[in-house]
XYZ file of C-alpha atoms in Angstrom:
630
model
C -1.680 -77.986 -13.281
C -1.806 -75.743 -16.345
C -0.489 -72.387 -15.109
C -1.727 -70.589 -18.236
C -5.294 -71.054 -17.004
C -4.558 -68.758 -14.078
C -4.284 -65.027 -14.699
C -0.623 -64.060 -15.344
C 1.573 -63.271 -12.361
C 4.858 -62.560 -14.214
C 6.294 -61.600 -17.625
C 6.684 -65.244 -18.669
C 2.958 -65.831 -18.127
C 2.255 -62.776 -20.267
C 4.492 -64.126 -23.069
C 2.649 -67.467 -22.928
C -0.512 -65.528 -23.772
C 1.191 -63.347 -26.345
C 0.716 -60.198 -24.272
C 3.293 -57.424 -24.223
C 1.333 -55.072 -21.993
C -1.463 -55.446 -19.454
C -4.545 -53.282 -19.221
C -4.728 -53.653 -15.448
C -2.385 -54.875 -12.725
C -4.266 -56.090 -9.662
C -2.137 -55.780 -6.511
C -3.332 -57.889 -3.572
C -2.298 -58.396 0.047
C -3.460 -62.015 -0.257
C -1.741 -64.861 -2.033
C -3.355 -65.628 -5.403
C -6.252 -68.044 -4.957
C -8.454 -68.354 -8.043
C -11.756 -69.068 -6.314
C -15.006 -67.035 -6.207
C -14.668 -66.573 -2.438
C -11.615 -64.356 -3.059
C -12.210 -60.802 -4.270
C -9.005 -60.621 -6.290
C -10.034 -63.639 -8.364
C -13.554 -62.299 -8.929
C -12.473 -58.836 -10.112
C -9.716 -60.322 -12.276
C -12.070 -62.794 -13.948
C -14.823 -60.201 -14.446
C -12.390 -57.914 -16.308
C -10.935 -60.831 -18.281
C -14.455 -61.815 -19.326
C -14.895 -58.330 -20.828
C -11.728 -58.700 -22.871
C -9.282 -56.805 -20.649
C -5.749 -58.088 -20.065
C -5.317 -58.483 -16.331
C -2.279 -59.530 -14.306
C -2.159 -60.397 -10.616
C 0.580 -59.095 -8.322
C 0.057 -61.096 -5.109
C 1.825 -59.961 -1.950
C 4.609 -57.906 -3.553
C 7.603 -56.994 -1.429
C 6.706 -53.553 -0.088
C 10.074 -52.652 1.444
C 11.151 -51.204 -1.890
C 9.392 -50.215 -5.099
C 11.122 -52.584 -7.548
C 8.554 -55.392 -7.191
C 5.872 -53.066 -8.494
C 7.634 -52.979 -11.870
C 7.513 -56.763 -12.385
C 4.447 -56.723 -14.639
C 5.292 -53.423 -16.294
C 3.228 -50.270 -16.535
C -0.436 -51.136 -17.156
C -2.231 -49.376 -19.964
C -5.282 -48.367 -17.914
C -4.423 -48.577 -14.235
C -3.501 -50.339 -11.008
C -6.191 -51.970 -8.883
C -5.162 -52.247 -5.231
C -6.663 -54.330 -2.420
C -5.381 -55.333 1.016
C -7.099 -58.701 0.481
C -10.138 -60.538 1.807
C -9.477 -59.280 5.337
C -8.515 -55.854 6.621
C -4.709 -55.923 6.982
C -4.811 -54.581 10.552
C -7.368 -57.161 11.684
C -5.301 -59.760 9.860
C -2.173 -58.739 11.766
C -3.420 -57.901 15.272
C -5.658 -59.419 17.914
C -8.190 -57.257 19.711
C -5.518 -56.888 22.428
C -3.285 -55.387 19.700
C -0.886 -58.307 19.895
C 0.792 -59.424 16.673
C -0.634 -62.606 15.185
C 1.736 -65.380 14.154
C -0.438 -66.789 11.401
C -2.116 -65.583 8.217
C -4.474 -68.026 6.531
C -4.295 -66.060 3.272
C -0.513 -66.416 2.946
C 1.811 -69.300 1.968
C 1.953 -71.964 4.645
C -0.356 -69.870 6.819
C 2.560 -67.732 7.995
C 2.394 -64.025 8.777
C 4.732 -61.398 7.362
C 3.845 -61.387 3.672
C 1.953 -58.071 3.717
C 2.429 -54.700 5.440
C 0.201 -52.980 7.963
C -2.288 -50.705 6.170
C -1.545 -52.576 2.969
C -3.782 -50.457 0.712
C -1.890 -47.285 1.628
C 1.575 -48.846 1.414
C 0.986 -50.504 -1.966
C -0.543 -47.369 -3.431
C 2.324 -45.169 -2.255
C 4.895 -47.606 -3.653
C 3.155 -47.571 -7.030
C 3.286 -43.767 -7.032
C 7.048 -43.934 -6.528
C 7.418 -45.980 -9.714
C 4.661 -44.669 -11.973
C 3.650 -41.075 -11.334
C 0.633 -40.774 -13.601
C -1.026 -44.206 -13.681
C -4.549 -44.307 -12.198
C -4.826 -46.150 -8.873
C -8.195 -47.583 -7.864
C -8.626 -48.988 -4.352
C -11.056 -51.771 -3.507
C -11.736 -54.545 -1.014
C -13.005 -54.353 2.533
C -10.067 -52.342 3.929
C -10.602 -49.442 1.524
C -14.380 -49.822 1.448
C -14.760 -49.294 5.210
C -12.237 -46.435 5.345
C -13.707 -44.356 2.562
C -14.476 -41.466 4.910
C -12.705 -40.250 8.048
C -12.809 -43.142 10.509
C -11.773 -44.109 14.003
C -8.627 -46.222 13.859
C -8.475 -48.528 16.874
C -4.817 -49.451 16.391
C -3.527 -45.874 16.597
C -6.460 -44.697 18.734
C -7.152 -41.683 16.561
C -9.396 -40.507 13.740
C -7.725 -40.933 10.368
C -8.548 -39.261 7.063
C -10.270 -40.986 4.185
C -7.952 -43.699 2.897
C -8.257 -42.083 -0.531
C -6.120 -39.192 0.707
C -3.612 -41.203 2.733
C -3.065 -43.610 -0.170
C -2.856 -40.793 -2.747
C -5.162 -42.924 -4.906
C -7.694 -41.720 -7.478
C -10.841 -43.735 -6.761
C -12.295 -46.124 -4.202
C -14.658 -48.870 -5.254
C -16.786 -49.656 -2.204
C -18.971 -52.698 -1.819
C -18.524 -55.819 -3.934
C -17.386 -53.894 -7.002
C -18.013 -55.993 -10.117
C -20.265 -53.446 -11.814
C -18.123 -50.505 -10.785
C -14.892 -51.965 -12.104
C -16.371 -52.606 -15.552
C -17.783 -49.078 -15.749
C -14.419 -47.636 -14.660
C -12.594 -49.785 -17.231
C -14.933 -48.656 -20.011
C -14.545 -44.994 -19.014
C -10.740 -45.271 -19.018
C -10.835 -47.173 -22.323
C -12.837 -44.347 -23.865
C -10.020 -41.928 -23.018
C -11.678 -40.206 -20.085
C -9.057 -39.008 -17.573
C -9.346 -40.598 -14.133
C -10.118 -37.241 -12.465
C -13.225 -36.954 -14.647
C -14.614 -40.352 -13.625
C -16.848 -38.976 -10.904
C -20.240 -40.322 -11.960
C -20.094 -44.049 -11.174
C -22.291 -45.369 -8.371
C -20.512 -47.287 -5.643
C -17.346 -45.196 -5.937
C -15.615 -42.449 -3.969
C -13.524 -39.706 -5.572
C -11.728 -36.530 -4.499
C -12.175 -33.114 -6.035
C -11.362 -29.463 -5.403
C -14.644 -28.431 -7.011
C -17.342 -28.099 -4.347
C -20.027 -27.901 -7.042
C -19.144 -31.153 -8.822
C -21.457 -33.526 -6.849
C -25.160 -33.125 -7.654
C -27.441 -32.246 -4.710
C -25.215 -33.833 -2.042
C -25.420 -33.983 1.713
C -22.407 -32.381 3.373
C -20.786 -34.166 6.287
C -18.980 -32.171 8.999
C -15.466 -31.006 8.110
C -12.650 -33.384 8.985
C -11.239 -30.820 11.414
C -14.619 -30.652 13.150
C -14.865 -34.377 13.783
C -11.272 -34.388 15.064
C -12.300 -31.829 17.675
C -15.792 -33.091 18.510
C -16.987 -36.623 19.180
C -20.538 -35.354 18.778
C -19.671 -34.261 15.231
C -18.109 -37.674 14.549
C -21.341 -39.383 15.676
C -23.432 -36.984 13.592
C -21.313 -37.707 10.515
C -21.567 -41.444 11.071
C -25.373 -41.393 11.191
C -25.609 -39.421 7.942
C -23.464 -42.095 6.300
C -25.442 -44.884 7.981
C -28.739 -43.566 6.606
C -27.433 -43.206 3.057
C -26.263 -46.745 2.333
C -29.084 -47.714 -0.022
C -29.140 -47.396 -3.810
C -32.659 -45.877 -3.829
C -32.699 -43.563 -0.798
C -28.962 -42.815 -0.601
C -27.712 -39.321 -1.493
C -24.195 -38.281 -2.596
C -22.128 -37.483 0.501
C -19.324 -34.941 0.736
C -16.639 -34.770 3.416
C -14.638 -31.500 3.275
C -10.864 -31.443 3.893
C -9.360 -27.999 3.516
C -8.809 -27.696 -0.227
C -10.183 -31.190 -1.046
C -13.636 -32.730 -0.954
C -14.046 -36.493 -0.673
C -17.276 -37.462 -2.430
C -19.180 -40.729 -2.104
C -21.623 -41.512 -4.866
C -24.715 -43.523 -3.806
C -24.340 -47.321 -3.716
C -24.800 -49.340 -6.880
C -28.141 -51.079 -7.397
C -28.374 -54.641 -6.049
C -27.661 -57.361 -8.594
C -30.393 -59.544 -10.034
C -29.861 -63.336 -9.935
C -28.724 -63.623 -13.565
C -25.925 -61.076 -12.980
C -24.680 -62.952 -9.930
C -24.954 -66.245 -11.821
C -22.706 -64.904 -14.579
C -20.031 -63.911 -12.060
C -19.947 -67.332 -10.417
C -19.894 -69.106 -13.786
C -16.527 -67.598 -14.774
C -13.598 -70.038 -15.305
C -12.081 -70.049 -11.800
C -9.440 -72.718 -11.125
C -10.963 -73.080 -7.623
C -7.576 -73.425 -5.919
C -4.365 -71.542 -5.150
C -1.660 -70.886 -7.724
C 0.902 -73.742 -8.000
C 3.770 -71.440 -6.900
C 2.592 -71.920 -3.297
C 2.705 -75.716 -3.277
C 6.273 -75.924 -1.937
C 5.433 -73.667 1.003
C 2.389 -75.665 2.083
C -0.344 -74.019 0.035
C -2.830 -71.399 1.228
C -4.862 -72.571 4.267
C -7.802 -70.220 3.571
C -8.925 -72.401 0.659
C -9.719 -75.385 2.896
C -13.029 -74.171 4.295
C -14.325 -72.581 1.086
C -13.136 -74.945 -1.646
C -16.242 -77.086 -1.306
C -18.565 -74.342 -0.078
C -21.217 -72.445 -2.030
C -22.017 -68.737 -1.810
C -25.785 -68.428 -2.006
C -26.378 -64.734 -1.272
C -25.043 -61.265 -0.509
C -26.241 -58.487 1.753
C -27.925 -58.757 5.140
C -30.962 -57.060 6.667
C -30.053 -58.447 10.116
C -28.055 -55.270 10.725
C -26.103 -56.123 13.902
C -24.462 -52.919 15.093
C -21.004 -54.502 15.417
C -21.044 -55.853 11.852
C -19.719 -53.951 8.803
C -21.904 -55.747 6.221
C -24.292 -52.765 6.117
C -21.452 -50.475 4.976
C -19.950 -53.014 2.581
C -22.640 -55.212 1.013
C -25.731 -53.324 2.155
C -29.039 -54.385 3.672
C -30.641 -55.691 0.480
C -30.254 -59.450 0.059
C -29.238 -60.618 -3.424
C -29.312 -64.306 -4.301
C -28.071 -66.621 -7.010
C -30.430 -68.975 -8.820
C -30.711 -72.631 -7.860
C -29.389 -73.594 -11.277
C -26.217 -71.535 -10.798
C -25.500 -72.996 -7.360
C -26.188 -76.565 -8.491
C -23.961 -76.073 -11.531
C -21.077 -74.930 -9.311
C -21.593 -77.888 -6.982
C -21.580 -80.317 -9.906
C -18.143 -79.004 -10.903
C -16.507 -79.975 -7.619
C -18.373 -83.097 -6.444
C -16.407 -85.157 -8.973
C -12.992 -83.830 -7.905
C -10.626 -86.442 -6.409
C -10.263 -84.632 -3.060
C -14.029 -84.141 -2.576
C -15.037 -86.414 0.313
C -18.779 -86.074 -0.043
C -19.282 -83.029 2.188
C -20.427 -79.610 1.000
C -19.102 -77.454 3.824
C -21.520 -74.541 3.544
C -24.374 -73.034 1.530
C -24.788 -69.445 2.612
C -23.410 -65.936 2.813
C -23.433 -63.165 5.429
C -26.609 -64.825 6.753
C -27.326 -68.292 5.417
C -31.109 -68.315 5.825
C -31.742 -65.010 4.007
C -32.577 -65.635 0.352
C -34.839 -62.691 -0.491
C -35.323 -59.000 0.198
C -36.814 -58.302 3.590
C -40.020 -56.962 2.077
C -41.565 -55.968 -1.248
C -41.347 -52.283 -0.351
C -37.535 -52.357 -0.612
C -37.631 -52.956 -4.352
C -39.413 -49.674 -5.048
C -38.662 -47.460 -2.047
C -35.376 -48.821 -0.695
C -34.594 -49.761 2.904
C -36.143 -47.913 5.830
C -33.927 -45.322 7.482
C -36.040 -45.033 10.622
C -36.401 -48.699 11.614
C -34.790 -52.127 11.311
C -36.202 -55.324 9.846
C -35.592 -57.572 12.887
C -34.761 -55.226 15.740
C -36.136 -54.794 18.353
C -38.890 -57.046 16.941
C -39.590 -58.308 13.420
C -41.223 -55.626 11.261
C -44.833 -56.351 10.299
C -43.787 -56.090 6.623
C -40.935 -58.624 6.952
C -41.355 -61.728 4.804
C -40.319 -64.724 6.910
C -40.015 -67.694 4.581
C -37.460 -70.514 4.269
C -39.166 -72.432 1.464
C -36.802 -71.364 -1.311
C -33.693 -72.101 0.761
C -35.088 -75.485 1.756
C -35.777 -76.416 -1.870
C -32.186 -75.520 -2.751
C -30.782 -77.665 0.066
C -32.925 -80.620 -0.943
C -31.630 -80.411 -4.517
C -28.027 -80.300 -3.307
C -28.566 -83.316 -1.061
C -29.635 -85.349 -4.090
C -26.463 -84.702 -6.104
C -24.289 -87.768 -6.826
C -21.329 -88.223 -4.439
C -22.856 -85.860 -1.844
C -23.115 -87.399 1.634
C -23.936 -84.282 3.633
C -24.673 -80.608 3.039
C -23.657 -78.466 6.014
C -24.702 -74.931 6.910
C -21.829 -73.116 8.597
C -22.598 -69.499 7.696
C -24.383 -67.552 10.380
C -28.051 -68.463 10.823
C -30.361 -65.773 12.174
C -32.180 -67.676 14.905
C -34.444 -64.663 15.513
C -35.635 -64.925 11.893
C -35.988 -68.698 12.028
C -37.957 -68.804 15.282
C -40.614 -66.499 13.823
C -41.250 -68.765 10.822
C -44.632 -70.428 11.400
C -43.619 -73.292 9.110
C -41.264 -75.670 10.949
C -40.199 -77.488 7.767
C -36.804 -75.830 7.460
C -36.058 -76.021 11.197
C -36.726 -79.774 11.227
C -34.632 -80.502 8.144
C -31.863 -78.247 9.446
C -31.580 -80.444 12.551
C -31.985 -83.700 10.629
C -29.690 -83.076 7.651
C -27.556 -79.947 7.872
C -25.662 -79.970 11.152
C -23.364 -82.561 12.672
C -23.719 -82.859 16.423
C -23.915 -79.150 17.146
C -25.306 -75.890 15.803
C -23.573 -72.550 16.348
C -25.731 -69.442 16.679
C -24.955 -65.933 17.910
C -27.075 -64.512 20.737
C -23.876 -62.540 21.646
C -25.213 -61.522 25.084
C -28.290 -61.777 27.318
C -28.371 -58.397 29.071
C -31.111 -56.078 27.777
C -28.812 -53.057 28.002
C -26.072 -54.675 25.941
C -28.394 -56.329 23.416
C -30.019 -52.966 22.709
C -26.602 -51.481 21.911
C -25.766 -54.494 19.744
C -29.024 -54.322 17.789
C -29.804 -57.901 18.838
C -33.128 -59.347 20.061
C -33.892 -59.806 23.731
C -32.853 -62.980 25.554
C -36.403 -64.329 25.562
C -36.199 -64.798 21.768
C -33.042 -66.874 22.141
C -34.632 -68.889 24.972
C -37.592 -69.703 22.706
C -35.190 -70.815 19.992
C -33.219 -73.031 22.409
C -36.382 -74.698 23.664
C -37.660 -75.402 20.167
C -34.257 -76.636 18.960
C -34.063 -79.206 21.737
C -37.697 -80.269 21.196
C -37.148 -80.872 17.465
C -33.977 -82.867 18.136
C -35.774 -84.905 20.777
C -38.591 -85.685 18.326
C -35.998 -86.760 15.742
C -34.237 -88.976 18.274
C -31.055 -86.904 17.987
C -28.785 -85.607 20.720
C -27.321 -82.435 19.249
C -25.895 -79.459 21.076
C -26.296 -75.725 20.684
C -23.147 -73.588 20.859
C -23.775 -69.862 21.511
C -21.295 -67.298 20.235
C -20.780 -64.665 22.916
C -19.118 -61.265 22.912
C -17.517 -59.519 25.854
C -16.801 -55.830 26.438
C -19.272 -54.461 23.914
C -20.303 -50.833 24.490
C -22.999 -50.775 27.168
C -21.511 -53.678 29.111
C -20.400 -52.914 32.663
C -19.245 -55.579 35.123
C -22.896 -55.854 36.175
C -23.951 -57.000 32.695
C -20.923 -59.286 32.387
C -21.892 -60.969 35.681
C -25.466 -61.256 34.469
C -24.176 -63.203 31.466
C -22.009 -65.413 33.693
C -25.046 -66.272 35.842
C -27.029 -67.146 32.733
C -24.277 -69.512 31.591
C -24.170 -71.028 35.092
C -27.899 -71.781 34.937
C -27.527 -73.104 31.407
C -24.651 -75.368 32.445
C -22.579 -74.145 29.506
C -18.943 -73.091 29.514
C -17.896 -71.484 26.205
C -14.494 -72.529 24.902
C -14.059 -69.270 23.006
C -15.176 -65.718 23.683
C -14.798 -62.821 21.276
C -13.866 -59.467 22.743
C -15.570 -56.636 20.893
C -13.184 -55.485 18.135
C -13.715 -51.821 17.086
C -13.195 -52.058 13.331
C -14.077 -49.224 10.903
C -17.580 -48.985 9.484
C -19.757 -50.161 12.372
C -22.201 -48.380 14.617
C -20.685 -50.131 17.634
C -17.237 -48.734 16.791
C -18.772 -45.261 16.667
C -20.122 -45.918 20.180
C -16.733 -47.188 21.324
C -14.891 -44.082 20.169
C -17.443 -41.390 21.019
C -19.021 -43.043 24.099
C -22.300 -41.884 22.570
C -25.085 -43.817 20.896
C -25.226 -41.989 17.542
C -28.911 -42.906 17.161
C -29.911 -40.965 20.290
C -26.717 -39.032 21.186
C -27.032 -40.376 24.744
C -23.962 -41.410 26.752
C -22.870 -45.050 26.592
C -20.591 -46.834 29.026
C -17.611 -48.303 27.164
C -15.141 -50.751 28.759
C -11.778 -49.651 27.361
C -9.018 -50.660 29.766
C -7.356 -53.970 28.954
C -7.808 -55.055 32.579
C -11.554 -54.502 32.620
C -11.867 -56.283 29.274
C -9.927 -59.208 30.738
C -12.303 -59.317 33.723
C -15.398 -59.294 31.508
C -13.992 -62.061 29.330
C -12.956 -64.104 32.386
C -16.464 -63.895 33.837
C -17.865 -65.641 30.763
C -15.309 -68.437 31.314
C -15.483 -68.343 35.117
C -14.894 -72.109 35.471
C -11.445 -71.890 33.930
C -8.941 -72.010 36.849
C -6.676 -69.560 35.008
C -9.419 -66.930 35.300
C -9.965 -67.300 39.066
C -8.236 -64.099 40.218
C -9.850 -61.969 37.507
C -13.311 -63.374 38.333
C -12.700 -62.857 42.068
C -11.589 -59.268 41.520
C -14.571 -58.535 39.257
C -17.074 -59.924 41.767
C -15.529 -57.950 44.629
C -15.407 -54.780 42.550
C -19.061 -55.169 41.490
C -20.218 -55.865 45.041
C -21.262 -59.409 44.163
C -19.338 -61.415 46.773
C -22.555 -63.424 47.219
C -21.337 -65.326 44.139
C -18.157 -66.419 45.952
C -18.891 -69.437 48.110
C -20.076 -73.029 48.182
C -23.724 -72.570 47.288
C -25.143 -73.904 44.032
C -25.563 -70.343 42.706
C -21.967 -69.325 43.338
C -19.589 -68.839 40.414
C -16.343 -69.542 42.309
C -15.321 -70.899 45.688
C -13.174 -69.029 48.180
C -9.590 -70.234 48.371
C -6.194 -69.287 49.783
C -5.213 -67.259 46.718
C -8.241 -65.039 47.245
C -7.075 -64.252 50.788
C -3.703 -63.405 49.289
C -5.468 -61.018 46.877
C -7.223 -59.334 49.829
C -3.987 -59.083 51.778
C -2.130 -57.541 48.835
C -4.955 -55.096 48.306
C -4.759 -53.985 51.954
C -0.942 -53.709 51.753
C -1.124 -51.677 48.540
C -3.770 -49.462 50.083
C -1.586 -48.999 53.169
C 1.454 -48.185 51.035
C -0.619 -45.687 49.097
C -1.732 -44.000 52.334
C 1.830 -43.844 53.644
C 3.013 -42.448 50.327
C 0.299 -39.782 50.430
C 1.318 -38.844 53.997
C 4.983 -38.533 52.972
C 3.979 -36.379 50.016
C 1.859 -34.122 52.233
C 4.633 -33.773 54.837
C 7.151 -33.021 52.110
C 4.759 -30.477 50.687
C 4.360 -28.810 54.070
C 8.141 -28.661 54.507
C 8.625 -27.100 51.096
C 6.149 -24.377 51.950
């Protein structure tokens, strides 16, 4: 493979191009994969397309600063990203256990990037080059742009801009912002004066610099008060639209962290231009000896159709990163990309996905959004579809039909999330029927997440009856087509609002359904979601009412075990949960029981009595000792 067609990663690559100095060095926590599903590749190619000299520094050694000199001092600045995934999520499970793998690293092995990569890289750069601008981007920086609850340290951290000692944050997808920043730097404007670009966050000591802003509570206030944290979150939440969003200011002693409103959504031709850039569509050859980069496998023959999501699940960070306005590429652009890879030797005839955050969203939720922005007082789909919501799959269906007709294409799959609550309200069954007939293989995965009204309300998901309608229709369509295809529900345990009562309610639903999920996702409190705000504050920031939050690892284990109650390994946890919740009626031999009584359960009871007895004796000894001491 011709290495010169990748962006340079060392001095030799620069010499091959006749470059002595780079304009930008892009430092990434991911290995270098030149594919439009990887943010590093997109930003690098966008800048290259505008004539800037860009080098990639993938996964530099962070233990010392020398690696950050390998490409020399850039003329305009360093661009820093932790990669496609937040480095802490990449490294740790929800139980805070270290992961052994990393799909974005050579051979899929962990250990190639540090915790809090954006901060570490930025601080290392400062050690080497004191006065070079540092611009942070990617999802890690984007979701930490203001003070945020950090699950891994269990505390509220400052804006990442301050901890990283960087100059700017680009939040959201960033292609427009990075060009505007590059042009401003090229014109000679100092980095501290670049405070006017939408979709960016800067720091200043001048309280008057932002124009007509909304002030968030002081950092010290939200450290002291969970109510203030929730208040701050809701101000941010309601200002994430390019039309209705106001500049936001978070005060920190002598500094102010200022968020400019989001950038306007892209029109199809702008998105088309980005995806038409000369990506190599694979990982750099330097990784071949170590087994390549596993993350490319699922996306190499996939197509990104859209950005943004008006589904607005409370546990999802898309609202804070890509926004609620859906932006889509043209059919021509998507077909052109597909035509490039269907002739490749390793293409086996299967397009793995055509989608985005939500596959079956191709347009704005309603016409009003274009002129007035998104609503701040209601959602498009929750608790019920808005009367103004346009529910239409015709454009998406036309696109899929065109892709199915391409030479060498056997099957076009849809593996991005499908919003079943959007699909079930479409009066035209055309897409639903062709989805079952052509675009799944044996099973469809959808995400009801839970079935309890209390939990679904906290999740921002529709009531169980909507999912039941979808299930019924799915099976009817498959029956009419003569197909036997399954439905796999994604479920989440331990979300705010879920007590053992709600977890048992879900277990009973699964019992009646005859389904035993192989995987269950514990709620993971990552920055930038409404659910994480609930988790930390134990308040619903929309109403400021108290919310029950399962936080102990043992209770989380019980809730997860209840969803997989048939697994023998979970027996003791399920037994304990049922006893604790006063639901021993579900322990027995009846058809409605979740588990049967057995010897180990008697052992559990016996141990409980012994422990209780020991505790009583211990208390008596303590009291007697106390009396004697007096």
